[in-house]
PDB file of C-alpha atoms in Angstrom:
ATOM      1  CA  UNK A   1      11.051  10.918   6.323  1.00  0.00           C
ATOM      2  CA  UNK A   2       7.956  12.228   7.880  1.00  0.00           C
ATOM      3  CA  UNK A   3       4.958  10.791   7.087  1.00  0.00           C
ATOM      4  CA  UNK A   4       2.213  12.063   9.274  1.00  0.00           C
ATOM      5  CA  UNK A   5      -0.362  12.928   7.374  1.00  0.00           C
ATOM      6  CA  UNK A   6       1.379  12.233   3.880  1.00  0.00           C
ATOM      7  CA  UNK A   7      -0.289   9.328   1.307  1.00  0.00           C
ATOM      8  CA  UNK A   8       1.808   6.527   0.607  1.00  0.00           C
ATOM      9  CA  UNK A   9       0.453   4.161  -2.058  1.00  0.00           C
ATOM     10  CA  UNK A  10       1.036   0.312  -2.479  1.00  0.00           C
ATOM     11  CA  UNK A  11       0.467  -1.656  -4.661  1.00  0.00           C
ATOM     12  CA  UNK A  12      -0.328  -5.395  -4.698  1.00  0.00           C
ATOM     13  CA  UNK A  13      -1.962  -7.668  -1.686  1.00  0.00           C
ATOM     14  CA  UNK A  14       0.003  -9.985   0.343  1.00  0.00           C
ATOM     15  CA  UNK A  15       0.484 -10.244   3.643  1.00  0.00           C
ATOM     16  CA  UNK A  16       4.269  -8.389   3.030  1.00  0.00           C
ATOM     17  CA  UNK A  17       1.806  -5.531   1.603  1.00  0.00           C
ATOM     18  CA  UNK A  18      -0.314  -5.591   4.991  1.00  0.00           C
ATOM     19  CA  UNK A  19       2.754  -5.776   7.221  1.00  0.00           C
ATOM     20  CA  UNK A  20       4.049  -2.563   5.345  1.00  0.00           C
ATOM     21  CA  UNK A  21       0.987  -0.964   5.582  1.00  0.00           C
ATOM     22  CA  UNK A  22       0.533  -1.575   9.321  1.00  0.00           C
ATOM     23  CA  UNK A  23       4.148   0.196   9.747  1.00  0.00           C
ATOM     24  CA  UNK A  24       3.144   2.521   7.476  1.00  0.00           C
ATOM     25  CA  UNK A  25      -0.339   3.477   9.196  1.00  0.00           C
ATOM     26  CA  UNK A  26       1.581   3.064  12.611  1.00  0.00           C
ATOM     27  CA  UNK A  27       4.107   6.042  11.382  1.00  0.00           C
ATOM     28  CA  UNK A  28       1.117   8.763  10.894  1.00  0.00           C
ATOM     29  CA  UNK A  29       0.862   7.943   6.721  1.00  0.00           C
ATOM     30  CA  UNK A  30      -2.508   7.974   5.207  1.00  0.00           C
ATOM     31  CA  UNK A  31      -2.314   4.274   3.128  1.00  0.00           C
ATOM     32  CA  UNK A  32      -3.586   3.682   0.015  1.00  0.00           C
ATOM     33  CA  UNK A  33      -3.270   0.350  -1.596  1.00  0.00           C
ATOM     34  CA  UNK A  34      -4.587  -1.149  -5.045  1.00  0.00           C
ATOM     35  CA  UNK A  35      -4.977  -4.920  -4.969  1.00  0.00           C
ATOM     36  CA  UNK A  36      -7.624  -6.674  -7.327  1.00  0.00           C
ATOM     37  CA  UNK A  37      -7.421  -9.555  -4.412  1.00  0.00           C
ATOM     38  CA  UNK A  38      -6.160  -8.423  -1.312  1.00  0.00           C
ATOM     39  CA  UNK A  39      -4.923 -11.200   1.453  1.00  0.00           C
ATOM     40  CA  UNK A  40      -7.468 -11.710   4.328  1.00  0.00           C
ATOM     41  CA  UNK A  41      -4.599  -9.789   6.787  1.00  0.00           C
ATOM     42  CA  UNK A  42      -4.806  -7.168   4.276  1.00  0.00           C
ATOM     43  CA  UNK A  43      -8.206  -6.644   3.933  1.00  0.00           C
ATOM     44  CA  UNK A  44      -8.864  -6.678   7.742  1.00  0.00           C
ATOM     45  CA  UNK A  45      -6.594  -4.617   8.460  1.00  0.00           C
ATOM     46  CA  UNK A  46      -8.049  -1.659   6.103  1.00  0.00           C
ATOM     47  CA  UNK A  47     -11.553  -2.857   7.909  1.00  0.00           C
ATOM     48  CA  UNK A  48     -10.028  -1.506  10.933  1.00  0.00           C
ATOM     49  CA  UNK A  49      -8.479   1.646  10.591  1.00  0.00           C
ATOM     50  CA  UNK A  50      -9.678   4.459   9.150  1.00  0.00           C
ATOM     51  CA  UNK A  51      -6.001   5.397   7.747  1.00  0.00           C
ATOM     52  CA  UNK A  52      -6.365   2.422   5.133  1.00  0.00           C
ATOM     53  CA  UNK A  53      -8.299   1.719   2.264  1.00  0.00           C
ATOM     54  CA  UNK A  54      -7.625  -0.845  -0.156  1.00  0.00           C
ATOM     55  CA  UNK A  55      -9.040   0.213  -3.552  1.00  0.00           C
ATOM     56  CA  UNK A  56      -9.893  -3.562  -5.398  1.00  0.00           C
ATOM     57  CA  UNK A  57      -8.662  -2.716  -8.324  1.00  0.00           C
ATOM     58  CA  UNK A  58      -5.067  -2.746 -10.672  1.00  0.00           C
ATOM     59  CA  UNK A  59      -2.785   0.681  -9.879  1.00  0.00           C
ATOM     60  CA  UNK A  60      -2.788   2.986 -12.929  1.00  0.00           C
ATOM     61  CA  UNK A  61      -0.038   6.159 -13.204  1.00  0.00           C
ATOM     62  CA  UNK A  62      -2.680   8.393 -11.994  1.00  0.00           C
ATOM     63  CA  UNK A  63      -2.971   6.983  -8.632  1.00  0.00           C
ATOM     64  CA  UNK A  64       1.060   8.200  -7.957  1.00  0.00           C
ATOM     65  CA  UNK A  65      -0.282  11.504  -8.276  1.00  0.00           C
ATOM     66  CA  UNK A  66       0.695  13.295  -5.055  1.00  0.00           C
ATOM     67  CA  UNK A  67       2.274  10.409  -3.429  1.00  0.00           C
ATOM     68  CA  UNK A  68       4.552  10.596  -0.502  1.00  0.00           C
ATOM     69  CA  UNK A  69       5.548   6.973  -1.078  1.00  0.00           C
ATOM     70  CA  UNK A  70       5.293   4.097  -3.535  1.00  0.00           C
ATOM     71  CA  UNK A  71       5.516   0.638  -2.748  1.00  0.00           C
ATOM     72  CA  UNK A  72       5.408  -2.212  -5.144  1.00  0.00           C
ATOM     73  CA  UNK A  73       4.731  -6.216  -4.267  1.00  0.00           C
ATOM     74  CA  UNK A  74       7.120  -7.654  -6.668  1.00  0.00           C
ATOM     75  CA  UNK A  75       7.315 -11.603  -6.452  1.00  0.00           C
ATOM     76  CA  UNK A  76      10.820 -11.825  -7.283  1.00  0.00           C
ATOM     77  CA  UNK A  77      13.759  -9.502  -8.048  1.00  0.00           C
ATOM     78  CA  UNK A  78      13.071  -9.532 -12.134  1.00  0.00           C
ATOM     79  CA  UNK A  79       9.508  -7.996 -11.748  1.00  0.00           C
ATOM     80  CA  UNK A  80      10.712  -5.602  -8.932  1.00  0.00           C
ATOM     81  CA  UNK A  81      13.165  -4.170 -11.565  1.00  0.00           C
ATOM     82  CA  UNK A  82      10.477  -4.077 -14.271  1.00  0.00           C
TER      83      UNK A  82
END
């Protein structure tokens, strides 16, 4: 999967979000994530690199618009399968 240049949105803000980002960012991808309270490794990350921005609020359908990638931060295997 190529990525340069393609958005990949995530939602949610731990530090497993910030880790994926980081590969993410790392692998050309232009990040997007949606976290009402994102981690501190999360939100310094985005304060460094130009390729991340963390958008403090929920994800609606809209943002998927155009989307190379989703990610979800599900706590636990029930809310990763909705």
């Amino acid at each position: 999967l190529k990525l340069e240049g393609r958005r990949v949105v995530m939602a949610g803000g731990s530090e497993a979000v910030a880790w994926k980002a980081e590969l993410f960012a790392a692998a050309g991808a232009l990040v997007e994530g949606h976290a009402p309270e994102p981690c501190e490794a999360l939100a310094a990350l985005a304060a460094g690199r130009e390729t991340i921005e963390i958008k403090p609020r929920a994800i609606t359908p809209a943002d998927l618009a155009g989307a190379a990638v989703f990610v979800a931060d599900a706590v636990d295997e029930v809310h990763a399968l909705g």
